[in-house]
mmCIF file of C-alpha atoms and ligand atoms in Angstrom:
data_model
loop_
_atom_site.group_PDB
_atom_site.id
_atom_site.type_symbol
_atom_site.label_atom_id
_atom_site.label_comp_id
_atom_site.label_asym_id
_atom_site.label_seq_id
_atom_site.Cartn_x
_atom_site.Cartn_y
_atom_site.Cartn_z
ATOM 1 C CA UNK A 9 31.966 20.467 47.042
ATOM 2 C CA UNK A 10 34.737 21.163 49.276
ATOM 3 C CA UNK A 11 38.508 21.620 49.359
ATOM 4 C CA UNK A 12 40.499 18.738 50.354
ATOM 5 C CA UNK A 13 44.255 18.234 49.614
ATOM 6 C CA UNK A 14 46.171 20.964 47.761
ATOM 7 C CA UNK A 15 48.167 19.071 45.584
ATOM 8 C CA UNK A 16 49.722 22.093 43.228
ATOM 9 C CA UNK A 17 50.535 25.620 43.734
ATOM 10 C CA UNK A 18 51.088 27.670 40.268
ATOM 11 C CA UNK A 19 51.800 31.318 40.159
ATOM 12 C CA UNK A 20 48.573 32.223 40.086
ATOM 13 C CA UNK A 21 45.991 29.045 40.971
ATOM 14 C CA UNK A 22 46.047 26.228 43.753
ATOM 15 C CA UNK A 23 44.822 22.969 42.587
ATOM 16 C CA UNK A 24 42.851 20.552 45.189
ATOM 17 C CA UNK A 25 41.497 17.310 45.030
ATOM 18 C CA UNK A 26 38.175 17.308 46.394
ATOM 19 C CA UNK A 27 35.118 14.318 46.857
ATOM 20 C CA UNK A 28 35.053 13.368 43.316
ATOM 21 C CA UNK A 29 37.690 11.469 42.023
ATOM 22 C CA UNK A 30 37.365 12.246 38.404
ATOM 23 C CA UNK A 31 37.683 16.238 39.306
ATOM 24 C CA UNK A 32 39.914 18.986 41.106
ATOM 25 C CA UNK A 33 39.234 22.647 42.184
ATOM 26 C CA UNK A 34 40.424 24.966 40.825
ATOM 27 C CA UNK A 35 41.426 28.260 43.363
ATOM 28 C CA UNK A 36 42.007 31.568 41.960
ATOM 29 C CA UNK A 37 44.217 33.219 43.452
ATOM 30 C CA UNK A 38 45.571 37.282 43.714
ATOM 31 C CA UNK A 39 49.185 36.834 43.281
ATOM 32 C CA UNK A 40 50.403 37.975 39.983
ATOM 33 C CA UNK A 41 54.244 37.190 38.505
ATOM 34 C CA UNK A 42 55.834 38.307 35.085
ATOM 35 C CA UNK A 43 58.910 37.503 33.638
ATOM 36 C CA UNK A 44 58.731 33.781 34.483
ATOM 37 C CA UNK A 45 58.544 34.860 38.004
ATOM 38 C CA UNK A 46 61.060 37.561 38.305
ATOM 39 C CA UNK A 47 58.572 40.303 39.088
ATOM 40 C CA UNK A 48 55.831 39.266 41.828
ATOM 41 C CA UNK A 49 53.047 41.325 43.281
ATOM 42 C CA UNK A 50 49.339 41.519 44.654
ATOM 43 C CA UNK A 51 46.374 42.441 42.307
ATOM 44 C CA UNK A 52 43.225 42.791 43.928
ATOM 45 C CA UNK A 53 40.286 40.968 43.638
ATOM 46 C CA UNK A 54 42.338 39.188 40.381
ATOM 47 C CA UNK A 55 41.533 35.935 41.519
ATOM 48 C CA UNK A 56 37.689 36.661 41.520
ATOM 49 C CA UNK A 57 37.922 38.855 38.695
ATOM 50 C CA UNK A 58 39.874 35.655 36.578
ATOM 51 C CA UNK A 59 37.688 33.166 37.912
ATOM 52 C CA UNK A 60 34.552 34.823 36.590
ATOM 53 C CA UNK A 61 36.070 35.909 33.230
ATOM 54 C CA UNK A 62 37.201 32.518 32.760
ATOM 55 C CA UNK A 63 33.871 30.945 33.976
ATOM 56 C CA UNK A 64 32.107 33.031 31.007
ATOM 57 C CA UNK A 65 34.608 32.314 28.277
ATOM 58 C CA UNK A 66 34.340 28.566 29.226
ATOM 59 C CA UNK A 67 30.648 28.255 28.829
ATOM 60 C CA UNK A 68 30.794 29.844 25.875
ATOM 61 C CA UNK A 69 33.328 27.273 24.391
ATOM 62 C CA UNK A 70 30.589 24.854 25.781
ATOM 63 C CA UNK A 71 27.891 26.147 23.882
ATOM 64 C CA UNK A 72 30.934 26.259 20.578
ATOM 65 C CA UNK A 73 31.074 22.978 21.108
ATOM 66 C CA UNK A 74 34.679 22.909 22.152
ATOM 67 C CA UNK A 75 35.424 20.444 24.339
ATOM 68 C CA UNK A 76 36.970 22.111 27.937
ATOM 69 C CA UNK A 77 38.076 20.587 31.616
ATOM 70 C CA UNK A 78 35.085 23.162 32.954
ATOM 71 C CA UNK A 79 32.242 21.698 34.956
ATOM 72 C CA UNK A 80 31.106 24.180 37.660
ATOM 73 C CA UNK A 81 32.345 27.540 39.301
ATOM 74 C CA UNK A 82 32.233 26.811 43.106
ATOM 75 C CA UNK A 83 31.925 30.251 44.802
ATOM 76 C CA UNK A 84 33.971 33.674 43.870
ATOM 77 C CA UNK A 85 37.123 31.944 43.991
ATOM 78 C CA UNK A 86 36.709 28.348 42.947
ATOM 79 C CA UNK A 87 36.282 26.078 40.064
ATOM 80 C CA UNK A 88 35.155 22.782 39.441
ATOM 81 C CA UNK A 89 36.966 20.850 36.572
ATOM 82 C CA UNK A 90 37.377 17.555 35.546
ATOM 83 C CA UNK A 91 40.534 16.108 36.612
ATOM 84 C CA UNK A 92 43.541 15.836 33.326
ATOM 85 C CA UNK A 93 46.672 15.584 32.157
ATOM 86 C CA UNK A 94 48.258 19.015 31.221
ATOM 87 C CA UNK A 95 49.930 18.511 27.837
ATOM 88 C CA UNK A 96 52.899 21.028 29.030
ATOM 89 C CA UNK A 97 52.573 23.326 25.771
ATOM 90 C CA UNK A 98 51.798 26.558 26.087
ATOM 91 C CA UNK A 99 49.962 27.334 22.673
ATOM 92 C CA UNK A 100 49.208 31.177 21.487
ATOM 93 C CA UNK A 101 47.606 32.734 18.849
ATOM 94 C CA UNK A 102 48.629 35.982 17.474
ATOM 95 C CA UNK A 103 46.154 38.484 15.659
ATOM 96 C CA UNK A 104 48.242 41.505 15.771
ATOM 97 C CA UNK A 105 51.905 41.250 16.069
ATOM 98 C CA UNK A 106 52.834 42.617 19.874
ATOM 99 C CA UNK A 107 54.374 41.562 23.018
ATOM 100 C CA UNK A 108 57.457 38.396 22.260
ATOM 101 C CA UNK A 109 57.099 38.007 18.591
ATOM 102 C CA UNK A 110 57.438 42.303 17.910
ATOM 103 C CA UNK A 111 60.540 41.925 19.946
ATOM 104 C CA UNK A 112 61.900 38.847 19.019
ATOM 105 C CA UNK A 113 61.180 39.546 14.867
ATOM 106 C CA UNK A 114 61.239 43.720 15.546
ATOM 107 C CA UNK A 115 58.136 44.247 13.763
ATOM 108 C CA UNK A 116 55.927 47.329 15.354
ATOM 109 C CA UNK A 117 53.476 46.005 18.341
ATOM 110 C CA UNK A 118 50.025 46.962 16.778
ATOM 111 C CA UNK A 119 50.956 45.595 13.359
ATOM 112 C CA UNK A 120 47.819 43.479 12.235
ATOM 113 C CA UNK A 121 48.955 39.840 10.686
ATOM 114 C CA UNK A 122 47.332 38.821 7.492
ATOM 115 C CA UNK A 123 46.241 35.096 9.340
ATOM 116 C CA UNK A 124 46.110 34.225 12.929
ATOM 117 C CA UNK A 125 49.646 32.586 13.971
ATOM 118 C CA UNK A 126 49.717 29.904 15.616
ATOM 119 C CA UNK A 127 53.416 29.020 17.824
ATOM 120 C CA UNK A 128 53.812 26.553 20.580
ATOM 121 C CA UNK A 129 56.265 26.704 23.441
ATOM 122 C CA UNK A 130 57.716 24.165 25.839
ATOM 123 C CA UNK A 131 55.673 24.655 29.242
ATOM 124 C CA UNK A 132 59.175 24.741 31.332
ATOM 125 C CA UNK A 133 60.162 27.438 33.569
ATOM 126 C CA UNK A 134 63.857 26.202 33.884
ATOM 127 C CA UNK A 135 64.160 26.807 30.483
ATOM 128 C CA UNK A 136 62.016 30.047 30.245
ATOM 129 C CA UNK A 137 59.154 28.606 27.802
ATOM 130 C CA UNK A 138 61.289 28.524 24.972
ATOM 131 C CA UNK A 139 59.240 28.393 21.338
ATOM 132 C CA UNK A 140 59.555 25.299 19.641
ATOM 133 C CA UNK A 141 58.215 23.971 16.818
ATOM 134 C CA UNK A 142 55.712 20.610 15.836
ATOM 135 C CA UNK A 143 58.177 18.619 15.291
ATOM 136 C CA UNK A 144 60.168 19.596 18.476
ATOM 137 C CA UNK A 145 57.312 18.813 20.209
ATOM 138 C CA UNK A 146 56.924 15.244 18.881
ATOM 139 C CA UNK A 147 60.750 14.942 19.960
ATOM 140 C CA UNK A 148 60.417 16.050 23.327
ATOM 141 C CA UNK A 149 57.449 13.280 23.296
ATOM 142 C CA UNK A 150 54.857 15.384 25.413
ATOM 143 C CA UNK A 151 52.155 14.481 22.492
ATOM 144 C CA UNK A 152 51.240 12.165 19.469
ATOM 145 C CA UNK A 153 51.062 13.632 15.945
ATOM 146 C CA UNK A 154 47.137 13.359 15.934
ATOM 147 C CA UNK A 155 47.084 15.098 19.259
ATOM 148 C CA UNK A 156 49.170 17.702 17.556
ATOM 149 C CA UNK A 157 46.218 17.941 14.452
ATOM 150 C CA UNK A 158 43.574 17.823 17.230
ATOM 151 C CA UNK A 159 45.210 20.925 19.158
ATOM 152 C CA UNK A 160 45.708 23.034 16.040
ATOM 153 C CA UNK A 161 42.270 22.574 14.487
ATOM 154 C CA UNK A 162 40.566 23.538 18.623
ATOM 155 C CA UNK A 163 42.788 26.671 18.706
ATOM 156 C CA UNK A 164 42.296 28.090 15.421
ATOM 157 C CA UNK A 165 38.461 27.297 16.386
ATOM 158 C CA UNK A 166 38.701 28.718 19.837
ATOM 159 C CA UNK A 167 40.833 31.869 18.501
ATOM 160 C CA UNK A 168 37.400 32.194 16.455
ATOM 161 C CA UNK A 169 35.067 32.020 19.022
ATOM 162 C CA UNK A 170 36.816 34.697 20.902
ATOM 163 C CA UNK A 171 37.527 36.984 18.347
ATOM 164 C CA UNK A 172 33.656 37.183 17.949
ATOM 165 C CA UNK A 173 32.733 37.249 21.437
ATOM 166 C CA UNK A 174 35.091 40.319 22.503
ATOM 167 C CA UNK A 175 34.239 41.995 19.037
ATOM 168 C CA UNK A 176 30.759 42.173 19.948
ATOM 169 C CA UNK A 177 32.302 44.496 23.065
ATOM 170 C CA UNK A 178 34.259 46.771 21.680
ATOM 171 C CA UNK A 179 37.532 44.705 22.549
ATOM 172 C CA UNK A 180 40.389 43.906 20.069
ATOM 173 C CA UNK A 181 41.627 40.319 20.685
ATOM 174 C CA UNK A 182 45.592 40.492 19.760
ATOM 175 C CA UNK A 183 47.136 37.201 20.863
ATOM 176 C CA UNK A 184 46.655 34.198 23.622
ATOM 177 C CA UNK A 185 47.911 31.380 25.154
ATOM 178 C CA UNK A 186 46.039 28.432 26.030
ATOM 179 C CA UNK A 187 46.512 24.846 27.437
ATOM 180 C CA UNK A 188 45.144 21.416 26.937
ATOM 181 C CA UNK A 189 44.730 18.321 28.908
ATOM 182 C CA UNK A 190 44.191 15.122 28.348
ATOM 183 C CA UNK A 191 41.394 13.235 29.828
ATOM 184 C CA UNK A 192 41.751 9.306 31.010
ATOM 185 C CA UNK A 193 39.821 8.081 28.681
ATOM 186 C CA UNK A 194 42.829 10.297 25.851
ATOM 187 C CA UNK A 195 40.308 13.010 24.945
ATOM 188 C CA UNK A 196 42.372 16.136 24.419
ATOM 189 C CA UNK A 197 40.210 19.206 26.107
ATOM 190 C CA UNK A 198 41.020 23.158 26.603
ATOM 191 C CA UNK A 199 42.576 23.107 30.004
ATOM 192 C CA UNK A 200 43.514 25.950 32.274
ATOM 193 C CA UNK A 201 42.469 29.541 32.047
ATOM 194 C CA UNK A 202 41.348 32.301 29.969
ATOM 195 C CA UNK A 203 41.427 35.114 31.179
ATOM 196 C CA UNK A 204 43.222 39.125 30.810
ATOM 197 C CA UNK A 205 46.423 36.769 32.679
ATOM 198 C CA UNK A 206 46.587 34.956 29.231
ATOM 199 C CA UNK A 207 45.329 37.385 26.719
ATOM 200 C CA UNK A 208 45.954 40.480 25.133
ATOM 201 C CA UNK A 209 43.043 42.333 24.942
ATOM 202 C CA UNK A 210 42.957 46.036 23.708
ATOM 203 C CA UNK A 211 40.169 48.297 23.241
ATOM 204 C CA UNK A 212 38.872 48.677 19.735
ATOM 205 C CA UNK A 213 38.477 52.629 19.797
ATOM 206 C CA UNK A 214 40.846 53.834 22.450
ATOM 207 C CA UNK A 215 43.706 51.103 21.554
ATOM 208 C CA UNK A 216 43.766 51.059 26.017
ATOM 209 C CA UNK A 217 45.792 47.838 26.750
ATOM 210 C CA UNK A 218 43.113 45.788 29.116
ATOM 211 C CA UNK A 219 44.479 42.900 30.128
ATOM 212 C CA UNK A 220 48.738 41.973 31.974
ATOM 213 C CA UNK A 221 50.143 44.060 29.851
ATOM 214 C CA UNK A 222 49.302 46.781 32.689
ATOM 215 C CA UNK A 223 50.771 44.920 35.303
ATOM 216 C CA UNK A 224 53.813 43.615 33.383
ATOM 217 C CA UNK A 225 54.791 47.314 31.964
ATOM 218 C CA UNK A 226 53.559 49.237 35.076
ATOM 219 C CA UNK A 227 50.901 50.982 33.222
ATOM 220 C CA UNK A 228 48.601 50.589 36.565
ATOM 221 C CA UNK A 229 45.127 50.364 37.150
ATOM 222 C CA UNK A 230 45.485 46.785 36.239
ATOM 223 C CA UNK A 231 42.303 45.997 38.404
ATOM 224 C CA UNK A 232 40.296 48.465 36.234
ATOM 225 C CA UNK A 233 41.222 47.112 33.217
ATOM 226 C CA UNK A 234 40.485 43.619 34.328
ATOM 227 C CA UNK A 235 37.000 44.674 35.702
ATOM 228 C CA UNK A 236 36.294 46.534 32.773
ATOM 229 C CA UNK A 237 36.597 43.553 30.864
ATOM 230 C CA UNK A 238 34.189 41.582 33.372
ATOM 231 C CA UNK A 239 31.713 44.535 33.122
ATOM 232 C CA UNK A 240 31.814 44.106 28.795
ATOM 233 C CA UNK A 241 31.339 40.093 29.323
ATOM 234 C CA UNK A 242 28.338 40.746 31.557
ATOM 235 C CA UNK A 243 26.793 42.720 29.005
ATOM 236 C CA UNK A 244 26.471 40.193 26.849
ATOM 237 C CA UNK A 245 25.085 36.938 29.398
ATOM 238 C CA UNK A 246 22.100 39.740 29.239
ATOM 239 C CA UNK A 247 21.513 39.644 25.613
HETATM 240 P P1 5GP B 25 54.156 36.812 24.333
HETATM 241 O O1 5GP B 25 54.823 35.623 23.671
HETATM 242 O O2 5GP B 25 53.929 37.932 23.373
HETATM 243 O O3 5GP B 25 54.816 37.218 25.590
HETATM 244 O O4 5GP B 25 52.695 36.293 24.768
HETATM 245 C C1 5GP B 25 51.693 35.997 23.837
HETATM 246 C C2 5GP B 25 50.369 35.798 24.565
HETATM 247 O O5 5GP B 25 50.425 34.624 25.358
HETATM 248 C C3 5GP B 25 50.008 36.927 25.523
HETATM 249 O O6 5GP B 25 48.604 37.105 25.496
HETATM 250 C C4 5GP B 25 50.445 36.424 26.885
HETATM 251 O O7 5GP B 25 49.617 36.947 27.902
HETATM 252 C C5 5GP B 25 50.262 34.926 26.733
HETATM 253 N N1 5GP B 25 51.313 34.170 27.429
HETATM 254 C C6 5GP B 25 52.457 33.689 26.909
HETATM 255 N N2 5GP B 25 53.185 33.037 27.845
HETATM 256 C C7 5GP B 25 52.482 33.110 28.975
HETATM 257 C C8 5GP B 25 52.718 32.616 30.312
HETATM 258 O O8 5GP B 25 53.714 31.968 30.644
HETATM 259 N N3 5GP B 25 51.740 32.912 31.218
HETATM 260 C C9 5GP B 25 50.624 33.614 30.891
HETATM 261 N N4 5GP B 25 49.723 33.867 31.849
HETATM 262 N N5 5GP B 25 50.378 34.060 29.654
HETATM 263 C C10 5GP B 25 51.291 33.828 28.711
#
């Protein structure tokens, strides 16, 4: 399958249309940003590194039985997915309290939370992602109220599945975001990426941030920590 028309250029992926009509690639690209764009730079190999992480946590939603945009990984770079509608929410799950909400509600980053939280934000850049609420969401009318049932129930499900998977390596999951499209036919699916761009990801006995954290606080060795958690995921596709 090969690359046709770009027809979007995020911060960090290209999207193309390609021979099927029902599908886009996805490209993976190196360029890394922070702060809604206010710090840029170059992470090597993150593209490949994202596009295989994300490959493996997608097939293992498959085999969850959460329903996902993925159909095939192309080459090093590349993704196959069907083609949606990106509900523009940007929905996270917290674990242990860090990054925005120990900030924004000064409570100690590292603090675990006695349930998984579950926030939404409005997927906007010129107004900087701001948190809303359900209801907020309903007003701004970028989804139904049984979309809004449908999205909660997948991401407290998918929050589970990855919690077990990264467990089983030694790897803390602490928050998330994710996104979800709709299909034409109204199906609500996990869309985008998941990968150490969209996760915090620490390690269990060392506490070692592994995932943007490095790159957004200038820890370095960003690329380590993102093939270290390729290396983990590998070991189990063995098992
Ligand atoms: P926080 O709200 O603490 O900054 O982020 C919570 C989680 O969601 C983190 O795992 C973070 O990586 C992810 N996240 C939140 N907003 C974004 C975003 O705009 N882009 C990406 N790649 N990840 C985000």
């Amino acid at each position: 399958m090969k690359k046709l028309n770009m027809i979007y250029e995020g911060k960090a992926k290209q999207l193309y249309t390609c021979e099927r009509e029902d599908a886009l690639i996805i490209h993976y690209k190196d360029d890394a940003t922070a702060f809604n764009g206010a710090k840029k730079a170059q992470i090597e190999h993150k593209g490949m590194l994202n596009n295989a992480i994300s490959t493996i946590i997608f097939k293992e939603m498959a085999r969850a039985g959460i329903p996902t945009h993925y159909l095939e990984t192309l080459n090093d770079r590349d993704q196959l997915c069907k083609k949606v509608h990106i509900i523009p929410l940007e929905v996270i799950v917290r674990n242990v309290i860090a990054g925005g909400m120990s900030k924004r509600l000064n409570i100690p980053e590292g603090t675990p939370s006695p349930k998984p939280i579950y926030e939404l934000c409005y997927k906007n850049d010129e107004l900087g992602d701001p948190l809303i609420n359900e209801d907020h969401a309903l007003a701004l009318g970028v989804v139904s109220e049984s979309e809004l049932i449908t999205i909660k129930t997948l991401t407290l499900q998918i929050n589970e599945v990855l919690k077990k998977l990264f467990d089983q390596v030694g790897i803390l999951l602490v928050d998330f975001k994710i996104e979800f499209g709709k299909t034409p036919d109204g199906k609500i699916v996990l869309a985008d990426e998941i990968s150490p761009d969209t996760c915090r990801f620490w390690d269990k006995e060392t506490m070692m941030k592994l995932d943007k954290d490095r790159f957004r606080r200038d820890l370095g060795k960003v690329e380590d920590a993102y093939q270290e958690i390729l290396r983990r995921l590998e070991l189990i596709k063995t098992v």
